[in-house]
PDB file of C-alpha atoms in Angstrom:
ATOM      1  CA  UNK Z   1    -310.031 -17.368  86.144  1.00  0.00           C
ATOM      2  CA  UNK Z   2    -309.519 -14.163  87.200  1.00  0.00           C
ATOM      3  CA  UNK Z   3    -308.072 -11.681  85.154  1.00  0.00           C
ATOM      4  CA  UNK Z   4    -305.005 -10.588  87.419  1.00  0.00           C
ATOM      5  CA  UNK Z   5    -303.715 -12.820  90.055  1.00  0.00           C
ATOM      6  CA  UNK Z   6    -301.759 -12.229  93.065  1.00  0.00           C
ATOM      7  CA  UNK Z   7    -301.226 -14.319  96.125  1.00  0.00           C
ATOM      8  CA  UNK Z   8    -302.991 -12.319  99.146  1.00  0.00           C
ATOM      9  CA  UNK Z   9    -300.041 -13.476 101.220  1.00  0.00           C
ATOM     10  CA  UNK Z  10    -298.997 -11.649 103.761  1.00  0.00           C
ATOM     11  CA  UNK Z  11    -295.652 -12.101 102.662  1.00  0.00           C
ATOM     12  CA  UNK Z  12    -293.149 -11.776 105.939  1.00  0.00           C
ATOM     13  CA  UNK Z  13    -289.163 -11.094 105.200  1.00  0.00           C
ATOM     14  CA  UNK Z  14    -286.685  -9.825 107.717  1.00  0.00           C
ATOM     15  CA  UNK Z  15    -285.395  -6.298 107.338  1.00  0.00           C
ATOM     16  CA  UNK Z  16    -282.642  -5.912 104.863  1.00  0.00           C
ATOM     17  CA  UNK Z  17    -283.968  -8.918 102.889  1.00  0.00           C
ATOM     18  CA  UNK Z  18    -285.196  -9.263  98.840  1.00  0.00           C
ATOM     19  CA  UNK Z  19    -288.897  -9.347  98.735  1.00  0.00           C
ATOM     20  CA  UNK Z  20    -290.152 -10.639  95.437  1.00  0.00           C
ATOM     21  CA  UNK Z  21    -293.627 -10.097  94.776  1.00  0.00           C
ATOM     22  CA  UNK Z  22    -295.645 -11.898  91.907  1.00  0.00           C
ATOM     23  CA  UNK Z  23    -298.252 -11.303  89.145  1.00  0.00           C
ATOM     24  CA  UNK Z  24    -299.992 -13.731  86.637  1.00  0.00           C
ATOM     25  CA  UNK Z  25    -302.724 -12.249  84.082  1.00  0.00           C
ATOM     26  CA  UNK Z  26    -304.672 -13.327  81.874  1.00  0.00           C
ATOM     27  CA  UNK Z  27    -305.202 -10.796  78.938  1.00  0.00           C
ATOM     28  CA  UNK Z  28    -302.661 -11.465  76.075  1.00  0.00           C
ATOM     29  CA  UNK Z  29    -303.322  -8.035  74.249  1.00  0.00           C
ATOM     30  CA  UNK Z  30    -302.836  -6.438  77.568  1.00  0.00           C
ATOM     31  CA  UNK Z  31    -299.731  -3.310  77.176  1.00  0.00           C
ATOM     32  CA  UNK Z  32    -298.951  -2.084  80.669  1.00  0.00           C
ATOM     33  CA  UNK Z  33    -298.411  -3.114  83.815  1.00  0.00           C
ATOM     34  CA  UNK Z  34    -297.959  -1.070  87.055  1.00  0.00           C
ATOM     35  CA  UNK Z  35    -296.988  -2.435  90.688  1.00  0.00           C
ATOM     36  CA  UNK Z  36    -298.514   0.424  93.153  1.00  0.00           C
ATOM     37  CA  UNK Z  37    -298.644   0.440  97.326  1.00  0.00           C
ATOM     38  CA  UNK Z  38    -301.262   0.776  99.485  1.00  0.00           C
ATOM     39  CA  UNK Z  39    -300.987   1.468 102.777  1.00  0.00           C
ATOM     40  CA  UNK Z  40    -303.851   0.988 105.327  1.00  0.00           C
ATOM     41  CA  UNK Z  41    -306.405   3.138 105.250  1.00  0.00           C
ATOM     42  CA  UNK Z  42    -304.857   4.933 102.108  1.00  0.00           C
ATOM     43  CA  UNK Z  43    -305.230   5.165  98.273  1.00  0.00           C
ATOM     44  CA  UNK Z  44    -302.748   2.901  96.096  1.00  0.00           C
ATOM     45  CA  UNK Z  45    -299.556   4.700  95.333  1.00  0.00           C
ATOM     46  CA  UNK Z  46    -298.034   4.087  92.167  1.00  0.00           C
ATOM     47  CA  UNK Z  47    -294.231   2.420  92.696  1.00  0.00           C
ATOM     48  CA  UNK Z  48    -293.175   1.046  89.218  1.00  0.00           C
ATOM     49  CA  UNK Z  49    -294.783   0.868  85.460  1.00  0.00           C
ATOM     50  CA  UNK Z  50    -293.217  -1.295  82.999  1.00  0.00           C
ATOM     51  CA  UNK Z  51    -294.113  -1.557  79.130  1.00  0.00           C
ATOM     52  CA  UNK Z  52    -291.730  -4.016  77.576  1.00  0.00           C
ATOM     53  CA  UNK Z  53    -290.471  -7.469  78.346  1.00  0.00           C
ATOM     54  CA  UNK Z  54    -287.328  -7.284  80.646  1.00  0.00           C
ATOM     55  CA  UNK Z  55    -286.572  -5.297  84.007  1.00  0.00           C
ATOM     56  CA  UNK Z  56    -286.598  -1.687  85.075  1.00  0.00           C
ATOM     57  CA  UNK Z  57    -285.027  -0.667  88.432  1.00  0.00           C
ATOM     58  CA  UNK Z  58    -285.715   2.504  90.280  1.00  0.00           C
ATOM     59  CA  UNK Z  59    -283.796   2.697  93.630  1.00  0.00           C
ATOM     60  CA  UNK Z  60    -284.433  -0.401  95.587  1.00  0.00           C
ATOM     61  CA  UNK Z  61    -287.330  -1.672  92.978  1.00  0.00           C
ATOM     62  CA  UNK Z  62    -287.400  -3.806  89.985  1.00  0.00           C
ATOM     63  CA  UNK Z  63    -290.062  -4.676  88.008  1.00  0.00           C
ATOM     64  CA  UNK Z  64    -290.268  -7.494  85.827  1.00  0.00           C
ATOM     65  CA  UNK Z  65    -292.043  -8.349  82.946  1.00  0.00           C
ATOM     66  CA  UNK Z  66    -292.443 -11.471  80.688  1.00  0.00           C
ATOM     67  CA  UNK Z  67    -295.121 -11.093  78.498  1.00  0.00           C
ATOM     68  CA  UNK Z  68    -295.020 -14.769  77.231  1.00  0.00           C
ATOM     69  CA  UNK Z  69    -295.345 -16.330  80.901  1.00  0.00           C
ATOM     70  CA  UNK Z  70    -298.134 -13.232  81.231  1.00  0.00           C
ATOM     71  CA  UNK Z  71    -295.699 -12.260  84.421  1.00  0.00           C
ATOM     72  CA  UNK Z  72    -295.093  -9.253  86.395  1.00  0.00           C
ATOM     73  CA  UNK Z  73    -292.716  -9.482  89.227  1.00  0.00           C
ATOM     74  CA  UNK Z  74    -291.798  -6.922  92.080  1.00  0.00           C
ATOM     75  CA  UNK Z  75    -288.490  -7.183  93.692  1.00  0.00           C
ATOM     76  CA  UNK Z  76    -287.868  -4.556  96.925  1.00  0.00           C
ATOM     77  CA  UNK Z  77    -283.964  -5.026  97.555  1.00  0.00           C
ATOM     78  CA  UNK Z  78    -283.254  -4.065 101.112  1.00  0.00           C
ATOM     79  CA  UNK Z  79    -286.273  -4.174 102.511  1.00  0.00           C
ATOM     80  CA  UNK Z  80    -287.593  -2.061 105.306  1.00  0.00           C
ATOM     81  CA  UNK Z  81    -290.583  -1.835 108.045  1.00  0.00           C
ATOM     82  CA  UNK Z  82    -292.163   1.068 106.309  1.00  0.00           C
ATOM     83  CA  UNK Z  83    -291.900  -1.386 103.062  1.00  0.00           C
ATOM     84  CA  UNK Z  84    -294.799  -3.037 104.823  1.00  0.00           C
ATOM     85  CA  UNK Z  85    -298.201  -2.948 102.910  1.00  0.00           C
ATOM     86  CA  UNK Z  86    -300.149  -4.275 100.071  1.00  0.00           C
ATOM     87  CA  UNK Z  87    -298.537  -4.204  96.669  1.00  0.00           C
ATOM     88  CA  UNK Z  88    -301.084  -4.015  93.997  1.00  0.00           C
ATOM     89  CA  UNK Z  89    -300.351  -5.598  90.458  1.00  0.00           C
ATOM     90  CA  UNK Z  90    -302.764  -3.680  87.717  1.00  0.00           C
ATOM     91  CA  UNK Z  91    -302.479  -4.055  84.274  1.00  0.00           C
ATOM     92  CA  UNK Z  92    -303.964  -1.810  81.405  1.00  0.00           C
ATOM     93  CA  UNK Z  93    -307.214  -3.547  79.545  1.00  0.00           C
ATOM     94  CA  UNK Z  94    -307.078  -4.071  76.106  1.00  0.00           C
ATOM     95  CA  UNK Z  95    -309.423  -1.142  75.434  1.00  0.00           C
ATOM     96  CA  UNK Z  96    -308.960   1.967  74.195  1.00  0.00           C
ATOM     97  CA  UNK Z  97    -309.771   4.095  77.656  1.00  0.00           C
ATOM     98  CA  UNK Z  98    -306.874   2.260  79.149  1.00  0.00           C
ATOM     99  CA  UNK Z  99    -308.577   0.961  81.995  1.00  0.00           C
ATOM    100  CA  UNK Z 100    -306.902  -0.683  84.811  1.00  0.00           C
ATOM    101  CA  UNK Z 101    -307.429  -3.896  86.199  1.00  0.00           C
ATOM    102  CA  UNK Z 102    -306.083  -4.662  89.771  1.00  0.00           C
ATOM    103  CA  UNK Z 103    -305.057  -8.117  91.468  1.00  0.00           C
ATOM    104  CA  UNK Z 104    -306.399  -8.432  94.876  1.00  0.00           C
ATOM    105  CA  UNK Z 105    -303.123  -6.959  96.457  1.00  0.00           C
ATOM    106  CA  UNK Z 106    -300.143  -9.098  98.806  1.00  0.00           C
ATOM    107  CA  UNK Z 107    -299.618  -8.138 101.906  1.00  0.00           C
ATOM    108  CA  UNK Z 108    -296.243  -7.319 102.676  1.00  0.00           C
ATOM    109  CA  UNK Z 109    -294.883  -7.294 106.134  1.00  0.00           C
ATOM    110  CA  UNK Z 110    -291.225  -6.318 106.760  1.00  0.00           C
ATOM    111  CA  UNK Z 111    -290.051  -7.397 110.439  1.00  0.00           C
ATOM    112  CA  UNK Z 112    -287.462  -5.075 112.169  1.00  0.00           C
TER     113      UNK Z 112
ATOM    114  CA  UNK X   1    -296.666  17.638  94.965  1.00  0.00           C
ATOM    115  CA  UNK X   2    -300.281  16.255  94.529  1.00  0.00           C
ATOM    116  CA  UNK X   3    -301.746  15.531  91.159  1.00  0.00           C
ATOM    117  CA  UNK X   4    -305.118  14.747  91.946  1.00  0.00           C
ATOM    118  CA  UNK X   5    -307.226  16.243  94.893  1.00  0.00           C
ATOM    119  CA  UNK X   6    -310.210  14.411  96.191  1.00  0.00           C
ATOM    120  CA  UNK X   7    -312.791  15.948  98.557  1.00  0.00           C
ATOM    121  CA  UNK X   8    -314.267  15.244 101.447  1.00  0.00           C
ATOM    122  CA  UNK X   9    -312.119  12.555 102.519  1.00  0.00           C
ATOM    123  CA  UNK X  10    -314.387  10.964 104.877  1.00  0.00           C
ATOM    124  CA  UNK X  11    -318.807  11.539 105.039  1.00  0.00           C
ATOM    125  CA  UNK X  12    -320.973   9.467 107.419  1.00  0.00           C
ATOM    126  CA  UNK X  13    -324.287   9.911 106.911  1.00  0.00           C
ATOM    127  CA  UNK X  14    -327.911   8.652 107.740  1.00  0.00           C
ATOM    128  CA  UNK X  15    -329.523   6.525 105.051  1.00  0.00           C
ATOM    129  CA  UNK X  16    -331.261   7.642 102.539  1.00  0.00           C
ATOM    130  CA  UNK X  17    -329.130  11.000 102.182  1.00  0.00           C
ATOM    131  CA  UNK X  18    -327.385  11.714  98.932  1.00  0.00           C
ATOM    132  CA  UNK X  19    -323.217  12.163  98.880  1.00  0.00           C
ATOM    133  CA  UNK X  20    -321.516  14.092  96.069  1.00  0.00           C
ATOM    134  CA  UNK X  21    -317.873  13.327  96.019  1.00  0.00           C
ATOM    135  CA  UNK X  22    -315.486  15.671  93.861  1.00  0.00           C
ATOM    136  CA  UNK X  23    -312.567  14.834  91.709  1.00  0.00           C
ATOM    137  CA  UNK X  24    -310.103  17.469  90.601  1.00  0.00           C
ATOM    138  CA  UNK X  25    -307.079  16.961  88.747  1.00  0.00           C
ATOM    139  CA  UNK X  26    -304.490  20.136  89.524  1.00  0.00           C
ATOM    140  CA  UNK X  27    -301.532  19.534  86.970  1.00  0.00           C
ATOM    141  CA  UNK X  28    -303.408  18.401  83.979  1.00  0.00           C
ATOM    142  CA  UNK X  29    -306.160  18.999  81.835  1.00  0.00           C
ATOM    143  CA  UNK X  30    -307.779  15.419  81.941  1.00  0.00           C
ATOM    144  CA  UNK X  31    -310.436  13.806  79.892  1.00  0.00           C
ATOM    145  CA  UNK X  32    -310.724  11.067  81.286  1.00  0.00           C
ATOM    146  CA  UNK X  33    -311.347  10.041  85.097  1.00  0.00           C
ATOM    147  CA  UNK X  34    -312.166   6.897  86.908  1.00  0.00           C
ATOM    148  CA  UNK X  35    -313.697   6.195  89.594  1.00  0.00           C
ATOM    149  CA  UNK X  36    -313.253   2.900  91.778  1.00  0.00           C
ATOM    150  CA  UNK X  37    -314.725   1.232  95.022  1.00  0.00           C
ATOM    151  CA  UNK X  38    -313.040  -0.537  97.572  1.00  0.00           C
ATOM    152  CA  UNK X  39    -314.399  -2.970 100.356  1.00  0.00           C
ATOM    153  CA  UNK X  40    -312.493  -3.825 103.108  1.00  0.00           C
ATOM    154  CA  UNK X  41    -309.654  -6.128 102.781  1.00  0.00           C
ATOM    155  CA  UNK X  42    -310.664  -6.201  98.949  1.00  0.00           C
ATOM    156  CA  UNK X  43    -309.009  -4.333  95.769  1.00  0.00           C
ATOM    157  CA  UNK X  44    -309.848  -1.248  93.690  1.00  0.00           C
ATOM    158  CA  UNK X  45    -312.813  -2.453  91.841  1.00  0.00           C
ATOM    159  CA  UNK X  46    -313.735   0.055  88.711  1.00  0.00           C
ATOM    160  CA  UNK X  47    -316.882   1.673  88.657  1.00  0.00           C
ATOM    161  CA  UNK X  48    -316.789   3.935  85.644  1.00  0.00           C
ATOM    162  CA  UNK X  49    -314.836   5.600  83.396  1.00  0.00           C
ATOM    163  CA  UNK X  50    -316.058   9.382  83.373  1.00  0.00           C
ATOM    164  CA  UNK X  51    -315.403  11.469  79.824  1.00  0.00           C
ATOM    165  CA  UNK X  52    -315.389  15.313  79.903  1.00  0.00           C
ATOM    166  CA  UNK X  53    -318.511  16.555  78.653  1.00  0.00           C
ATOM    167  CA  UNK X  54    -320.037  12.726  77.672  1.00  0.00           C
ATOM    168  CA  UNK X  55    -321.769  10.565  79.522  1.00  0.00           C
ATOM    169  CA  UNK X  56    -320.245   8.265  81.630  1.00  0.00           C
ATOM    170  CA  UNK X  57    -319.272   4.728  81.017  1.00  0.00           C
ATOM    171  CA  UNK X  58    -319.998   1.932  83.744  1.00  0.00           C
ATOM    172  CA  UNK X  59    -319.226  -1.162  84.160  1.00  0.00           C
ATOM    173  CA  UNK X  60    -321.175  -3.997  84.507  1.00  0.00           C
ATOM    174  CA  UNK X  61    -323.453  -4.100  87.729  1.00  0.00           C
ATOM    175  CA  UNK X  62    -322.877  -0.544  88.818  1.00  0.00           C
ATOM    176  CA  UNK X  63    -326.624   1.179  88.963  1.00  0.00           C
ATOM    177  CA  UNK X  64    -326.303   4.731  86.708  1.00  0.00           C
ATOM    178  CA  UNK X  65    -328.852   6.070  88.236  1.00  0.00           C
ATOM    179  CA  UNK X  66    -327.537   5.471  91.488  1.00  0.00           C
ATOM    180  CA  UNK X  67    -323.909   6.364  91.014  1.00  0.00           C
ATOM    181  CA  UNK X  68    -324.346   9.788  89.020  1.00  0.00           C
ATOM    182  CA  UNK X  69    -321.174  11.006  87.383  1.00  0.00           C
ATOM    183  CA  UNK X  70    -320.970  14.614  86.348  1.00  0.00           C
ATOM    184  CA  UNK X  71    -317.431  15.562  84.330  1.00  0.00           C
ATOM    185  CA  UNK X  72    -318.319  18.911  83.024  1.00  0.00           C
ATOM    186  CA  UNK X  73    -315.048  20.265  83.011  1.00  0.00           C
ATOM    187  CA  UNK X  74    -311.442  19.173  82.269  1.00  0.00           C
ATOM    188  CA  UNK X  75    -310.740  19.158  85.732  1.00  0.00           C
ATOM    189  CA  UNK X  76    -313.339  18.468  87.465  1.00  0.00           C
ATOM    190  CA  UNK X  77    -315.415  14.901  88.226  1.00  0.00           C
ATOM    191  CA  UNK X  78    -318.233  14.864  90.445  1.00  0.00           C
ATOM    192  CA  UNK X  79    -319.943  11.561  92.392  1.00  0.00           C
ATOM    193  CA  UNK X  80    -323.004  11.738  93.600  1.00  0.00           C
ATOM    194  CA  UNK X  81    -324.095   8.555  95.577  1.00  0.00           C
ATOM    195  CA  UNK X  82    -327.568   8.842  95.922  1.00  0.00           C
ATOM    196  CA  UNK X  83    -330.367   7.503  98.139  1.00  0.00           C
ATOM    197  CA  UNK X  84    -327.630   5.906  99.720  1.00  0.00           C
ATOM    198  CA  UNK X  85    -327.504   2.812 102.217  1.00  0.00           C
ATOM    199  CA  UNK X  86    -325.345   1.331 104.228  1.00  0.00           C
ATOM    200  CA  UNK X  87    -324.278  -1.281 101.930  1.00  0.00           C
ATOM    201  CA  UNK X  88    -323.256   1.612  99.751  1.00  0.00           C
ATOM    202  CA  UNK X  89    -320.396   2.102 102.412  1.00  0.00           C
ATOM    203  CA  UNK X  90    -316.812   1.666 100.757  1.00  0.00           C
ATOM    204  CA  UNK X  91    -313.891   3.617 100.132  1.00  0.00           C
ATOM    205  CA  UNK X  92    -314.364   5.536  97.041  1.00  0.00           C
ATOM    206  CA  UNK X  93    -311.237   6.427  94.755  1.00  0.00           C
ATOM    207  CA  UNK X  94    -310.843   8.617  91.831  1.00  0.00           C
ATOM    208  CA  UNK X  95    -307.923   8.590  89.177  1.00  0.00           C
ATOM    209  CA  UNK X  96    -306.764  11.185  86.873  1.00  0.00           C
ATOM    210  CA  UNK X  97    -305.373   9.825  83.999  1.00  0.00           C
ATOM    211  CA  UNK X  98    -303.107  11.606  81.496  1.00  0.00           C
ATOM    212  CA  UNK X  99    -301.744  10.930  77.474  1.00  0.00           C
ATOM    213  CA  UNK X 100    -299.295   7.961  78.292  1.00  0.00           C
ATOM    214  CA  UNK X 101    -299.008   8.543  81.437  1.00  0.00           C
ATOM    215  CA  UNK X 102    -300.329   5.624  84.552  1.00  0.00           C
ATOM    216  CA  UNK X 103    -303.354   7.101  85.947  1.00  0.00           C
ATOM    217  CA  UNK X 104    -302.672   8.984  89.624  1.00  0.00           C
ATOM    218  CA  UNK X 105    -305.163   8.342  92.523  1.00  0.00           C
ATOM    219  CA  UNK X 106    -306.436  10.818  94.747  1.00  0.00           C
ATOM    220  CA  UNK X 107    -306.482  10.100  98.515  1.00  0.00           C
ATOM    221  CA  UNK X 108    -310.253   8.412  98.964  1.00  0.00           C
ATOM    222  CA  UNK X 109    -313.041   9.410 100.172  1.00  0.00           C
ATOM    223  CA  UNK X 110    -314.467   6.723 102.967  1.00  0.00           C
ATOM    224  CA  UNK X 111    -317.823   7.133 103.228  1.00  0.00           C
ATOM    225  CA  UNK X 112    -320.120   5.362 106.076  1.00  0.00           C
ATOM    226  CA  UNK X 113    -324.335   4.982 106.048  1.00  0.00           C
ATOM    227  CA  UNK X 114    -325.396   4.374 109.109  1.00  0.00           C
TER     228      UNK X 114
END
């Protein structure tokens, strides 16, 4: 099993729709979770953290997190072509150097 | 504005030559880097955790002597891939990361062996 799961996708929504974008892991003690973007070519860009169970919003993104399911979620309201990417779920290791574990990434495309 | 600065951003290279990739954090004082590798159409995989003036931590199945890892100063990390190949090819990413803070990436280095 690997440690953080995402589906590759890609993931295709219409412009102006809800994308929700999903996370499993597997480490219990694990504290933080981050959603970041990568665009082609580039070097992830972080998007959202989230420490406790609930959501956080920041402009058009929520994060979700239920650490009993072990379940992040990303939810881009209002989506839009320059949305389109790979969303990488990471999620602190249970060490003390905080190291971060990525999923594989979903590809996000966001049709005009 | 940027938090980390990565240089070069990209090196081709014959085989055999040795890269040295630098790391440089400009708003913090940071004790702790990482460095990561990414294959195509694959994600960040970790390679080590560098420690101002320790020696480096790797992870399992990354070659020390291979990937050399110089953090001498608080703001500086240094990468040296050496004797390298072509399946040594990749896109090479640092982070910076601060007290409680998520850990900021610098913009890659892609580096190609020919």
């Amino acid at each position: 099993q690997k440690e953080v799961e995402q589906n590759s996708g890609p993931l295709s929504v219409p412009e102006g729709a809800i994308a929700s974008l999903n996370c499993t892991y597997s480490d219990r003690g694990s504290q933080s979770f981050f959603w970041y973007r990568q665009y082609s070519g580039k070097s992830p860009e972080l998007i959202m953290s989230i420490y406790s169970n609930g959501d956080k919003e920041d402009g058009r993104f929520t994060a979700q997190l239920n650490k009993a399911s072990q379940y992040v979620s990303l939810l881009i309201r209002d989506s839009q072509p320059s949305d389109s990417a790979t969303y990488l779920c990471a999620v602190t290791a249970n060490t003390g150097f905080q190291k971060l574990v990525f999923g594989t990434g979903t590809r996000l495309l966001v049709s005009p | 504005g940027a938090v980390v600065s990565q240089h070069p951003s990209r090196v081709i290279c014959k085989s055999g030559t040795s890269v040295k990739i630098e790391c440089r954090s400009l708003d913090f004082q940071a004790t702790t880097m990482f460095w990561y590798r990414q294959f195509p159409k694959q994600s960040l995989m970790l390679m080590a955790t560098s420690n101002e003036g320790s020696k480096a931590t790797y992870e399992q199945g990354v070659e020390k002597d291979k990937f050399l890892i110089n953090h001498a100063s608080l703001t500086l990390s240094t990468l040296t891939v050496t004797s390298a190949h072509p399946e040594d090819s990749s896109f090479y990413i640092c982070s910076v990361r601060t007290t409680n803070q998520p850990q900021h990436f610098g913009d890659g280095t892609r580096l190609s062996i020919l």
